[in-house]
Amino acid sequence: KSIASSTASCDPPLFRTRTNSPLPTVLGTRGGANVIDSPSSSSARSRSSFDEAESAEKQEKKEHRMINFIFSDVDGTLVHYPDVEEEYDGKDLLRLPPSSTGMRGVISSRTLALVTKIREHHDIKFVLVSGMRTTTMMKRLPYLPRADAYCSEAGGRIFYPVDLVSRDSYGGPIIYPQRYHGALDSDILPFGLEEDMEWRAMMEAPEAAGKDGYTEDGFKSENGSLVECNGALWKFACALESRGFVIDRKGYASCFRVNRKQQDRAKISNKVFDSLVNTNPPAGLARSVNLGCVDFYPEASGKRNCCMYIANKFTSTFGLQTRASENELLSEAAVCLCDDDNDLQMALACSHAYVPGITSASMERVSKENPRQFTVTEEEGRGISGTAATEKALDLILDALVSTLGTDSSKRE
């Protein structure tokens, strides 16, 4: 994945301005970010020295706060797609099975080992949050890092690992992790998966996705096209199909994708496709761009909302100890790894974002506008890209954990 490979870009609104609020005035720039003035800020400017000192103090505290959650995208972040096979010759890699679109990625053994070491720190939760369809995620799990939760479909579905040793009766899927260089036997023990049914019930609501996508025969179709759709999401999918769009819904329950490359040019021109990218979906739905495609999903879903839900779940239900308040779990106790447009809201909500590679124009723009929020670890001039950039990001996170805790509290030597 690269910026050049993205065939479409989309900048979803990251915040809304209240219509009854006075608009701020841009005074200038400082450190790559806009300096904002509001109509009531004249007295504040007279205290600029104090404010700047206070801001520096807050930033210092932010950089040394406790990390409890690490949320990570998968494609383009942990898993990379070399243009040519020779790019990774001689490296210790695992090659993933092809996706439904034929893409085949690689992940390094060191990436897997670093995530394992990070998770051995007390009260650290590592969560995979991906836009991939659930069927693809299930096939890839043996090759991905062990995590405390797995999220697919842009955060629409959440699964937790099941310890097969402690669970007397279990009838669900079993994941058999692949061995990687340096793995201990305990690192590759089989595990089960169970879905978060509370989150699923929210997605199954009629104003969200509805229930049709959660069973193999849930969709009613004729000649491959959807008919009699239930749920706001799939009703919108039906409407798009009636306009000539080709909808990718295979393996999805709470999300669907519209891929520019799959469209019939006689029906959907580039101009028509671009209008879909830049038009807000119906009420109750949201969209983002991923791998140059447009993903649609319930507005209650999305990576940011999914991360907030999981952070609250781990603290309130599973008893994770954290210093952050309920409303500040992401901004005070979470970092993320990301690369694309559909990661932006998650990245801006977390305390900090690490970017192994930029794969969309919107990510490039926002990361430049917010240099304190983003650390881009890719340095092609120094040969740091792909899996090496991922490893560098994980090294930085591990260093931050060690610095915050005062010592390396992981169990592994």
mmCIF file of N, CA and C in Angstrom, residues 9-137:
data_model
loop_
_atom_site.group_PDB
_atom_site.id
_atom_site.type_symbol
_atom_site.label_atom_id
_atom_site.label_comp_id
_atom_site.label_asym_id
_atom_site.label_seq_id
_atom_site.Cartn_x
_atom_site.Cartn_y
_atom_site.Cartn_z
ATOM 1 N N SER A 9 -9.793 9.421 -2.217
ATOM 2 C CA SER A 9 -9.538 9.904 -0.877
ATOM 3 C C SER A 9 -10.792 10.548 -0.350
ATOM 4 N N CYS A 10 -10.939 10.516 0.961
ATOM 5 C CA CYS A 10 -12.151 11.028 1.558
ATOM 6 C C CYS A 10 -11.808 11.595 2.909
ATOM 7 N N ASP A 11 -12.255 12.785 3.192
ATOM 8 C CA ASP A 11 -11.971 13.422 4.472
ATOM 9 C C ASP A 11 -13.255 13.556 5.264
ATOM 10 N N PRO A 12 -13.629 12.539 6.078
ATOM 11 C CA PRO A 12 -14.841 12.643 6.870
ATOM 12 C C PRO A 12 -14.703 13.753 7.895
ATOM 13 N N PRO A 13 -15.793 14.384 8.262
ATOM 14 C CA PRO A 13 -15.697 15.458 9.248
ATOM 15 C C PRO A 13 -15.188 14.932 10.572
ATOM 16 N N LEU A 14 -14.097 15.528 11.092
ATOM 17 C CA LEU A 14 -13.509 15.073 12.337
ATOM 18 C C LEU A 14 -14.168 15.747 13.525
ATOM 19 N N PHE A 15 -14.823 16.854 13.313
ATOM 20 C CA PHE A 15 -15.588 17.507 14.374
ATOM 21 C C PHE A 15 -16.588 18.437 13.713
ATOM 22 N N ARG A 16 -17.584 18.841 14.468
ATOM 23 C CA ARG A 16 -18.577 19.772 13.947
ATOM 24 C C ARG A 16 -18.523 21.063 14.760
ATOM 25 N N THR A 17 -18.720 22.191 14.102
ATOM 26 C CA THR A 17 -18.777 23.474 14.785
ATOM 27 C C THR A 17 -20.231 23.830 15.041
ATOM 28 N N ARG A 18 -20.570 24.134 16.260
ATOM 29 C CA ARG A 18 -21.939 24.521 16.578
ATOM 30 C C ARG A 18 -22.279 25.830 15.867
ATOM 31 N N THR A 19 -23.488 25.875 15.306
ATOM 32 C CA THR A 19 -23.859 27.043 14.509
ATOM 33 C C THR A 19 -24.028 28.294 15.350
ATOM 34 N N ASN A 20 -24.271 28.113 16.650
ATOM 35 C CA ASN A 20 -24.450 29.284 17.497
ATOM 36 C C ASN A 20 -23.165 29.699 18.198
ATOM 37 N N SER A 21 -22.043 29.119 17.809
ATOM 38 C CA SER A 21 -20.762 29.471 18.407
ATOM 39 C C SER A 21 -20.001 30.412 17.492
ATOM 40 N N PRO A 22 -19.354 31.450 18.027
ATOM 41 C CA PRO A 22 -18.569 32.350 17.176
ATOM 42 C C PRO A 22 -17.401 31.619 16.556
ATOM 43 N N LEU A 23 -17.151 31.857 15.292
ATOM 44 C CA LEU A 23 -16.074 31.171 14.597
ATOM 45 C C LEU A 23 -14.739 31.738 15.035
ATOM 46 N N PRO A 24 -13.719 30.875 15.220
ATOM 47 C CA PRO A 24 -12.406 31.358 15.616
ATOM 48 C C PRO A 24 -11.679 32.025 14.462
ATOM 49 N N THR A 25 -10.680 32.797 14.785
ATOM 50 C CA THR A 25 -9.859 33.470 13.787
ATOM 51 C C THR A 25 -8.458 32.886 13.839
ATOM 52 N N VAL A 26 -7.902 32.557 12.671
ATOM 53 C CA VAL A 26 -6.544 32.026 12.610
ATOM 54 C C VAL A 26 -5.557 33.179 12.647
ATOM 55 N N LEU A 27 -4.734 33.220 13.685
ATOM 56 C CA LEU A 27 -3.743 34.279 13.833
ATOM 57 C C LEU A 27 -2.481 33.991 13.042
ATOM 58 N N GLY A 28 -2.134 32.721 12.950
ATOM 59 C CA GLY A 28 -0.899 32.354 12.272
ATOM 60 C C GLY A 28 -0.593 30.903 12.541
ATOM 61 N N THR A 29 0.641 30.500 12.364
ATOM 62 C CA THR A 29 1.009 29.112 12.613
ATOM 63 C C THR A 29 2.162 29.049 13.580
ATOM 64 N N ARG A 30 2.220 27.970 14.319
ATOM 65 C CA ARG A 30 3.320 27.725 15.236
ATOM 66 C C ARG A 30 3.585 26.229 15.268
ATOM 67 N N GLY A 31 4.790 25.822 14.957
ATOM 68 C CA GLY A 31 5.135 24.407 15.019
ATOM 69 C C GLY A 31 4.334 23.549 14.067
ATOM 70 N N GLY A 32 3.915 24.125 12.925
ATOM 71 C CA GLY A 32 3.182 23.352 11.936
ATOM 72 C C GLY A 32 1.693 23.293 12.204
ATOM 73 N N ALA A 33 1.208 23.899 13.289
ATOM 74 C CA ALA A 33 -0.209 23.865 13.591
ATOM 75 C C ALA A 33 -0.766 25.268 13.643
ATOM 76 N N ASN A 34 -2.062 25.383 13.336
ATOM 77 C CA ASN A 34 -2.692 26.696 13.375
ATOM 78 C C ASN A 34 -2.800 27.211 14.800
ATOM 79 N N VAL A 35 -2.582 28.521 14.975
ATOM 80 C CA VAL A 35 -2.811 29.189 16.256
ATOM 81 C C VAL A 35 -4.165 29.873 16.147
ATOM 82 N N ILE A 36 -5.103 29.508 17.022
ATOM 83 C CA ILE A 36 -6.478 29.955 16.889
ATOM 84 C C ILE A 36 -6.796 31.052 17.900
ATOM 85 N N ASP A 37 -7.515 32.073 17.439
ATOM 86 C CA ASP A 37 -7.975 33.149 18.314
ATOM 87 C C ASP A 37 -9.486 33.186 18.243
ATOM 88 N N SER A 38 -10.148 33.363 19.369
ATOM 89 C CA SER A 38 -11.595 33.505 19.389
ATOM 90 C C SER A 38 -11.939 34.932 19.774
ATOM 91 N N PRO A 39 -13.195 35.344 19.580
ATOM 92 C CA PRO A 39 -13.556 36.719 19.886
ATOM 93 C C PRO A 39 -13.304 37.122 21.322
ATOM 94 N N SER A 40 -13.217 36.170 22.227
ATOM 95 C CA SER A 40 -13.050 36.504 23.635
ATOM 96 C C SER A 40 -11.633 36.276 24.125
ATOM 97 N N SER A 41 -10.648 36.236 23.188
ATOM 98 C CA SER A 41 -9.311 35.810 23.581
ATOM 99 C C SER A 41 -8.300 36.937 23.743
ATOM 100 N N SER A 42 -8.724 38.191 23.714
ATOM 101 C CA SER A 42 -7.754 39.278 23.809
ATOM 102 C C SER A 42 -6.999 39.239 25.129
ATOM 103 N N SER A 43 -7.720 38.955 26.219
ATOM 104 C CA SER A 43 -7.036 38.885 27.510
ATOM 105 C C SER A 43 -6.123 37.690 27.578
ATOM 106 N N ALA A 44 -6.533 36.613 26.872
ATOM 107 C CA ALA A 44 -5.705 35.408 26.892
ATOM 108 C C ALA A 44 -4.371 35.656 26.214
ATOM 109 N N ARG A 45 -4.364 36.497 25.155
ATOM 110 C CA ARG A 45 -3.113 36.761 24.448
ATOM 111 C C ARG A 45 -2.117 37.488 25.345
ATOM 112 N N SER A 46 -2.647 38.271 26.282
ATOM 113 C CA SER A 46 -1.742 38.992 27.173
ATOM 114 C C SER A 46 -1.053 38.048 28.145
ATOM 115 N N ARG A 47 -1.582 36.840 28.244
ATOM 116 C CA ARG A 47 -0.999 35.845 29.143
ATOM 117 C C ARG A 47 -0.303 34.770 28.339
ATOM 118 N N SER A 48 0.161 35.094 27.113
ATOM 119 C CA SER A 48 0.689 34.082 26.205
ATOM 120 C C SER A 48 1.875 33.332 26.792
ATOM 121 N N SER A 49 2.755 34.035 27.489
ATOM 122 C CA SER A 49 3.922 33.357 28.052
ATOM 123 C C SER A 49 3.501 32.304 29.062
ATOM 124 N N PHE A 50 2.535 32.680 29.899
ATOM 125 C CA PHE A 50 2.038 31.717 30.886
ATOM 126 C C PHE A 50 1.374 30.535 30.194
ATOM 127 N N ASP A 51 0.558 30.822 29.159
ATOM 128 C CA ASP A 51 -0.155 29.762 28.453
ATOM 129 C C ASP A 51 0.808 28.806 27.772
ATOM 130 N N GLU A 52 1.876 29.352 27.158
ATOM 131 C CA GLU A 52 2.835 28.495 26.480
ATOM 132 C C GLU A 52 3.566 27.606 27.470
ATOM 133 N N ALA A 53 3.898 28.150 28.629
ATOM 134 C CA ALA A 53 4.556 27.335 29.658
ATOM 135 C C ALA A 53 3.627 26.236 30.151
ATOM 136 N N GLU A 54 2.351 26.619 30.345
ATOM 137 C CA GLU A 54 1.372 25.631 30.793
ATOM 138 C C GLU A 54 1.180 24.546 29.739
ATOM 139 N N SER A 55 1.157 24.947 28.443
ATOM 140 C CA SER A 55 1.010 23.988 27.356
ATOM 141 C C SER A 55 2.182 23.027 27.318
ATOM 142 N N ALA A 56 3.403 23.558 27.523
ATOM 143 C CA ALA A 56 4.594 22.696 27.521
ATOM 144 C C ALA A 56 4.537 21.703 28.665
ATOM 145 N N GLU A 57 4.028 22.173 29.820
ATOM 146 C CA GLU A 57 3.917 21.273 30.975
ATOM 147 C C GLU A 57 2.918 20.169 30.702
ATOM 148 N N LYS A 58 1.786 20.546 30.070
ATOM 149 C CA LYS A 58 0.781 19.539 29.729
ATOM 150 C C LYS A 58 1.334 18.537 28.732
ATOM 151 N N GLN A 59 2.103 19.026 27.761
ATOM 152 C CA GLN A 59 2.681 18.129 26.764
ATOM 153 C C GLN A 59 3.654 17.165 27.411
ATOM 154 N N GLU A 60 4.460 17.657 28.369
ATOM 155 C CA GLU A 60 5.410 16.794 29.053
ATOM 156 C C GLU A 60 4.676 15.708 29.830
ATOM 157 N N LYS A 61 3.584 16.095 30.485
ATOM 158 C CA LYS A 61 2.791 15.105 31.221
ATOM 159 C C LYS A 61 2.188 14.090 30.267
ATOM 160 N N LYS A 62 1.734 14.581 29.093
ATOM 161 C CA LYS A 62 1.124 13.698 28.104
ATOM 162 C C LYS A 62 2.116 12.649 27.639
ATOM 163 N N GLU A 63 3.358 13.053 27.441
ATOM 164 C CA GLU A 63 4.358 12.132 26.929
ATOM 165 C C GLU A 63 4.764 11.087 27.959
ATOM 166 N N HIS A 64 4.483 11.345 29.244
ATOM 167 C CA HIS A 64 4.903 10.419 30.283
ATOM 168 C C HIS A 64 3.725 9.768 31.013
ATOM 169 N N ARG A 65 2.541 9.903 30.465
ATOM 170 C CA ARG A 65 1.391 9.305 31.121
ATOM 171 C C ARG A 65 1.399 7.793 30.938
ATOM 172 N N MET A 66 0.614 7.120 31.742
ATOM 173 C CA MET A 66 0.529 5.674 31.682
ATOM 174 C C MET A 66 -0.225 5.220 30.441
ATOM 175 N N ILE A 67 0.315 4.242 29.747
ATOM 176 C CA ILE A 67 -0.364 3.646 28.603
ATOM 177 C C ILE A 67 -1.031 2.357 29.071
ATOM 178 N N ASN A 68 -2.321 2.227 28.820
ATOM 179 C CA ASN A 68 -3.036 0.993 29.130
ATOM 180 C C ASN A 68 -3.536 0.271 27.885
ATOM 181 N N PHE A 69 -3.747 1.029 26.800
ATOM 182 C CA PHE A 69 -4.332 0.444 25.594
ATOM 183 C C PHE A 69 -3.488 0.786 24.369
ATOM 184 N N ILE A 70 -3.260 -0.222 23.551
ATOM 185 C CA ILE A 70 -2.600 -0.014 22.263
ATOM 186 C C ILE A 70 -3.525 -0.587 21.200
ATOM 187 N N PHE A 71 -4.053 0.285 20.347
ATOM 188 C CA PHE A 71 -4.947 -0.119 19.268
ATOM 189 C C PHE A 71 -4.169 -0.082 17.963
ATOM 190 N N SER A 72 -4.294 -1.134 17.177
ATOM 191 C CA SER A 72 -3.518 -1.195 15.947
ATOM 192 C C SER A 72 -4.352 -1.625 14.757
ATOM 193 N N ASP A 73 -4.217 -0.868 13.686
ATOM 194 C CA ASP A 73 -4.715 -1.285 12.385
ATOM 195 C C ASP A 73 -3.863 -2.476 11.918
ATOM 196 N N VAL A 74 -4.286 -3.133 10.851
ATOM 197 C CA VAL A 74 -3.555 -4.314 10.358
ATOM 198 C C VAL A 74 -2.894 -4.029 9.009
ATOM 199 N N ASP A 75 -3.681 -3.920 7.957
ATOM 200 C CA ASP A 75 -3.123 -3.756 6.613
ATOM 201 C C ASP A 75 -2.435 -2.403 6.456
ATOM 202 N N GLY A 76 -1.173 -2.425 6.043
ATOM 203 C CA GLY A 76 -0.405 -1.208 5.887
ATOM 204 C C GLY A 76 0.229 -0.736 7.178
ATOM 205 N N THR A 77 -0.106 -1.393 8.286
ATOM 206 C CA THR A 77 0.419 -1.006 9.591
ATOM 207 C C THR A 77 1.252 -2.128 10.191
ATOM 208 N N LEU A 78 0.653 -3.269 10.444
ATOM 209 C CA LEU A 78 1.387 -4.453 10.894
ATOM 210 C C LEU A 78 1.743 -5.361 9.723
ATOM 211 N N VAL A 79 0.841 -5.442 8.772
ATOM 212 C CA VAL A 79 1.014 -6.285 7.584
ATOM 213 C C VAL A 79 1.290 -5.388 6.384
ATOM 214 N N HIS A 80 2.276 -5.784 5.589
ATOM 215 C CA HIS A 80 2.674 -4.970 4.440
ATOM 216 C C HIS A 80 2.620 -5.789 3.154
ATOM 217 N N TYR A 81 2.557 -5.058 2.047
ATOM 218 C CA TYR A 81 2.380 -5.681 0.738
ATOM 219 C C TYR A 81 3.502 -5.232 -0.193
ATOM 220 N N PRO A 82 4.559 -6.026 -0.301
ATOM 221 C CA PRO A 82 5.694 -5.617 -1.145
ATOM 222 C C PRO A 82 5.295 -5.572 -2.611
ATOM 223 N N ASP A 83 5.823 -4.586 -3.316
ATOM 224 C CA ASP A 83 5.550 -4.482 -4.752
ATOM 225 C C ASP A 83 6.181 -5.646 -5.504
ATOM 226 N N VAL A 84 7.360 -6.043 -5.048
ATOM 227 C CA VAL A 84 8.039 -7.194 -5.644
ATOM 228 C C VAL A 84 8.523 -8.095 -4.518
ATOM 229 N N GLU A 85 8.536 -9.390 -4.773
ATOM 230 C CA GLU A 85 8.892 -10.365 -3.744
ATOM 231 C C GLU A 85 10.302 -10.152 -3.210
ATOM 232 N N GLU A 86 11.197 -9.636 -4.078
ATOM 233 C CA GLU A 86 12.589 -9.511 -3.686
ATOM 234 C C GLU A 86 12.799 -8.470 -2.572
ATOM 235 N N GLU A 87 11.802 -7.601 -2.360
ATOM 236 C CA GLU A 87 11.951 -6.548 -1.350
ATOM 237 C C GLU A 87 12.221 -7.128 0.036
ATOM 238 N N TYR A 88 11.701 -8.319 0.284
ATOM 239 C CA TYR A 88 11.825 -8.883 1.615
ATOM 240 C C TYR A 88 12.674 -10.150 1.637
ATOM 241 N N ASP A 89 13.459 -10.368 0.597
ATOM 242 C CA ASP A 89 14.351 -11.527 0.581
ATOM 243 C C ASP A 89 15.320 -11.454 1.756
ATOM 244 N N GLY A 90 15.505 -12.572 2.416
ATOM 245 C CA GLY A 90 16.451 -12.652 3.522
ATOM 246 C C GLY A 90 15.880 -12.217 4.846
ATOM 247 N N LYS A 91 14.661 -11.698 4.869
ATOM 248 C CA LYS A 91 14.028 -11.287 6.121
ATOM 249 C C LYS A 91 13.173 -12.417 6.669
ATOM 250 N N ASP A 92 13.068 -12.471 8.000
ATOM 251 C CA ASP A 92 12.310 -13.521 8.658
ATOM 252 C C ASP A 92 10.850 -13.113 8.693
ATOM 253 N N LEU A 93 10.078 -13.619 7.747
ATOM 254 C CA LEU A 93 8.697 -13.175 7.566
ATOM 255 C C LEU A 93 7.722 -14.340 7.550
ATOM 256 N N LEU A 94 6.493 -14.027 7.887
ATOM 257 C CA LEU A 94 5.391 -14.941 7.658
ATOM 258 C C LEU A 94 4.565 -14.357 6.522
ATOM 259 N N ARG A 95 4.202 -15.198 5.569
ATOM 260 C CA ARG A 95 3.372 -14.757 4.452
ATOM 261 C C ARG A 95 1.931 -15.171 4.710
ATOM 262 N N LEU A 96 1.050 -14.197 4.706
ATOM 263 C CA LEU A 96 -0.346 -14.442 5.012
ATOM 264 C C LEU A 96 -1.063 -15.055 3.817
ATOM 265 N N PRO A 97 -2.176 -15.744 4.063
ATOM 266 C CA PRO A 97 -2.972 -16.249 2.931
ATOM 267 C C PRO A 97 -3.576 -15.089 2.162
ATOM 268 N N PRO A 98 -3.860 -15.272 0.879
ATOM 269 C CA PRO A 98 -4.428 -14.179 0.075
ATOM 270 C C PRO A 98 -5.780 -13.734 0.622
ATOM 271 N N SER A 99 -6.054 -12.435 0.485
ATOM 272 C CA SER A 99 -7.369 -11.925 0.855
ATOM 273 C C SER A 99 -8.363 -12.273 -0.241
ATOM 274 N N SER A 100 -9.621 -11.888 -0.037
ATOM 275 C CA SER A 100 -10.651 -12.194 -1.034
ATOM 276 C C SER A 100 -10.392 -11.469 -2.345
ATOM 277 N N THR A 101 -9.591 -10.399 -2.302
ATOM 278 C CA THR A 101 -9.253 -9.666 -3.520
ATOM 279 C C THR A 101 -7.906 -10.090 -4.093
ATOM 280 N N GLY A 102 -7.290 -11.122 -3.498
ATOM 281 C CA GLY A 102 -6.040 -11.654 -4.020
ATOM 282 C C GLY A 102 -4.787 -11.048 -3.441
ATOM 283 N N MET A 103 -4.909 -10.052 -2.545
ATOM 284 C CA MET A 103 -3.728 -9.432 -1.947
ATOM 285 C C MET A 103 -3.112 -10.381 -0.925
ATOM 286 N N ARG A 104 -1.766 -10.453 -0.933
ATOM 287 C CA ARG A 104 -1.075 -11.318 0.013
ATOM 288 C C ARG A 104 0.004 -10.517 0.725
ATOM 289 N N GLY A 105 -0.164 -10.381 2.024
ATOM 290 C CA GLY A 105 0.744 -9.568 2.800
ATOM 291 C C GLY A 105 1.783 -10.366 3.540
ATOM 292 N N VAL A 106 2.707 -9.631 4.179
ATOM 293 C CA VAL A 106 3.751 -10.246 4.999
ATOM 294 C C VAL A 106 3.799 -9.532 6.349
ATOM 295 N N ILE A 107 4.208 -10.267 7.374
ATOM 296 C CA ILE A 107 4.423 -9.709 8.697
ATOM 297 C C ILE A 107 5.731 -10.287 9.219
ATOM 298 N N SER A 108 6.500 -9.488 9.920
ATOM 299 C CA SER A 108 7.810 -9.961 10.366
ATOM 300 C C SER A 108 7.709 -10.689 11.702
ATOM 301 N N SER A 109 8.607 -11.636 11.896
ATOM 302 C CA SER A 109 8.673 -12.351 13.175
ATOM 303 C C SER A 109 8.955 -11.378 14.309
ATOM 304 N N ARG A 110 9.754 -10.363 14.042
ATOM 305 C CA ARG A 110 10.080 -9.406 15.098
ATOM 306 C C ARG A 110 8.852 -8.582 15.485
ATOM 307 N N THR A 111 7.988 -8.267 14.521
ATOM 308 C CA THR A 111 6.735 -7.585 14.851
ATOM 309 C C THR A 111 5.925 -8.425 15.834
ATOM 310 N N LEU A 112 5.804 -9.707 15.555
ATOM 311 C CA LEU A 112 5.048 -10.607 16.430
ATOM 312 C C LEU A 112 5.701 -10.693 17.806
ATOM 313 N N ALA A 113 7.031 -10.767 17.836
ATOM 314 C CA ALA A 113 7.742 -10.879 19.112
ATOM 315 C C ALA A 113 7.604 -9.596 19.934
ATOM 316 N N LEU A 114 7.652 -8.436 19.270
ATOM 317 C CA LEU A 114 7.524 -7.173 19.987
ATOM 318 C C LEU A 114 6.137 -7.014 20.599
ATOM 319 N N VAL A 115 5.099 -7.387 19.864
ATOM 320 C CA VAL A 115 3.746 -7.302 20.415
ATOM 321 C C VAL A 115 3.597 -8.242 21.611
ATOM 322 N N THR A 116 4.189 -9.432 21.512
ATOM 323 C CA THR A 116 4.154 -10.364 22.633
ATOM 324 C C THR A 116 4.810 -9.754 23.864
ATOM 325 N N LYS A 117 5.946 -9.101 23.666
ATOM 326 C CA LYS A 117 6.650 -8.480 24.795
ATOM 327 C C LYS A 117 5.848 -7.326 25.378
ATOM 328 N N ILE A 118 5.216 -6.536 24.519
ATOM 329 C CA ILE A 118 4.394 -5.423 24.995
ATOM 330 C C ILE A 118 3.247 -5.933 25.851
ATOM 331 N N ARG A 119 2.610 -7.006 25.422
ATOM 332 C CA ARG A 119 1.451 -7.539 26.144
ATOM 333 C C ARG A 119 1.830 -8.149 27.489
ATOM 334 N N GLU A 120 3.113 -8.445 27.684
ATOM 335 C CA GLU A 120 3.536 -9.022 28.958
ATOM 336 C C GLU A 120 3.678 -7.974 30.052
ATOM 337 N N HIS A 121 3.584 -6.691 29.665
ATOM 338 C CA HIS A 121 3.574 -5.650 30.683
ATOM 339 C C HIS A 121 2.241 -5.693 31.419
ATOM 340 N N HIS A 122 2.275 -5.435 32.707
ATOM 341 C CA HIS A 122 1.067 -5.457 33.520
ATOM 342 C C HIS A 122 0.069 -4.399 33.049
ATOM 343 N N ASP A 123 -1.201 -4.820 32.904
ATOM 344 C CA ASP A 123 -2.293 -3.907 32.561
ATOM 345 C C ASP A 123 -2.117 -3.213 31.215
ATOM 346 N N ILE A 124 -1.524 -3.903 30.253
ATOM 347 C CA ILE A 124 -1.449 -3.396 28.885
ATOM 348 C C ILE A 124 -2.331 -4.260 28.007
ATOM 349 N N LYS A 125 -3.253 -3.645 27.295
ATOM 350 C CA LYS A 125 -4.146 -4.371 26.404
ATOM 351 C C LYS A 125 -3.839 -3.983 24.959
ATOM 352 N N PHE A 126 -3.585 -4.992 24.140
ATOM 353 C CA PHE A 126 -3.277 -4.777 22.733
ATOM 354 C C PHE A 126 -4.476 -5.247 21.911
ATOM 355 N N VAL A 127 -4.993 -4.372 21.056
ATOM 356 C CA VAL A 127 -6.230 -4.653 20.326
ATOM 357 C C VAL A 127 -6.020 -4.413 18.837
ATOM 358 N N LEU A 128 -6.424 -5.369 18.012
ATOM 359 C CA LEU A 128 -6.389 -5.204 16.563
ATOM 360 C C LEU A 128 -7.713 -4.624 16.099
ATOM 361 N N VAL A 129 -7.656 -3.541 15.326
ATOM 362 C CA VAL A 129 -8.866 -2.870 14.831
ATOM 363 C C VAL A 129 -8.703 -2.670 13.324
ATOM 364 N N SER A 130 -9.456 -3.425 12.548
ATOM 365 C CA SER A 130 -9.247 -3.448 11.103
ATOM 366 C C SER A 130 -10.540 -3.203 10.337
ATOM 367 N N GLY A 131 -10.398 -2.726 9.118
ATOM 368 C CA GLY A 131 -11.546 -2.584 8.234
ATOM 369 C C GLY A 131 -11.843 -3.853 7.459
ATOM 370 N N MET A 132 -11.017 -4.870 7.598
ATOM 371 C CA MET A 132 -11.198 -6.087 6.798
ATOM 372 C C MET A 132 -12.493 -6.813 7.146
ATOM 373 N N ARG A 133 -13.001 -7.564 6.190
ATOM 374 C CA ARG A 133 -14.207 -8.350 6.421
ATOM 375 C C ARG A 133 -13.908 -9.448 7.435
ATOM 376 N N THR A 134 -14.928 -9.880 8.154
ATOM 377 C CA THR A 134 -14.725 -10.841 9.242
ATOM 378 C C THR A 134 -14.193 -12.172 8.724
ATOM 379 N N THR A 135 -14.650 -12.632 7.580
ATOM 380 C CA THR A 135 -14.169 -13.905 7.042
ATOM 381 C C THR A 135 -12.677 -13.849 6.750
ATOM 382 N N THR A 136 -12.205 -12.722 6.248
ATOM 383 C CA THR A 136 -10.768 -12.569 5.995
ATOM 384 C C THR A 136 -9.989 -12.541 7.295
ATOM 385 N N MET A 137 -10.508 -11.842 8.299
ATOM 386 C CA MET A 137 -9.818 -11.778 9.583
ATOM 387 C C MET A 137 -9.645 -13.170 10.175
#
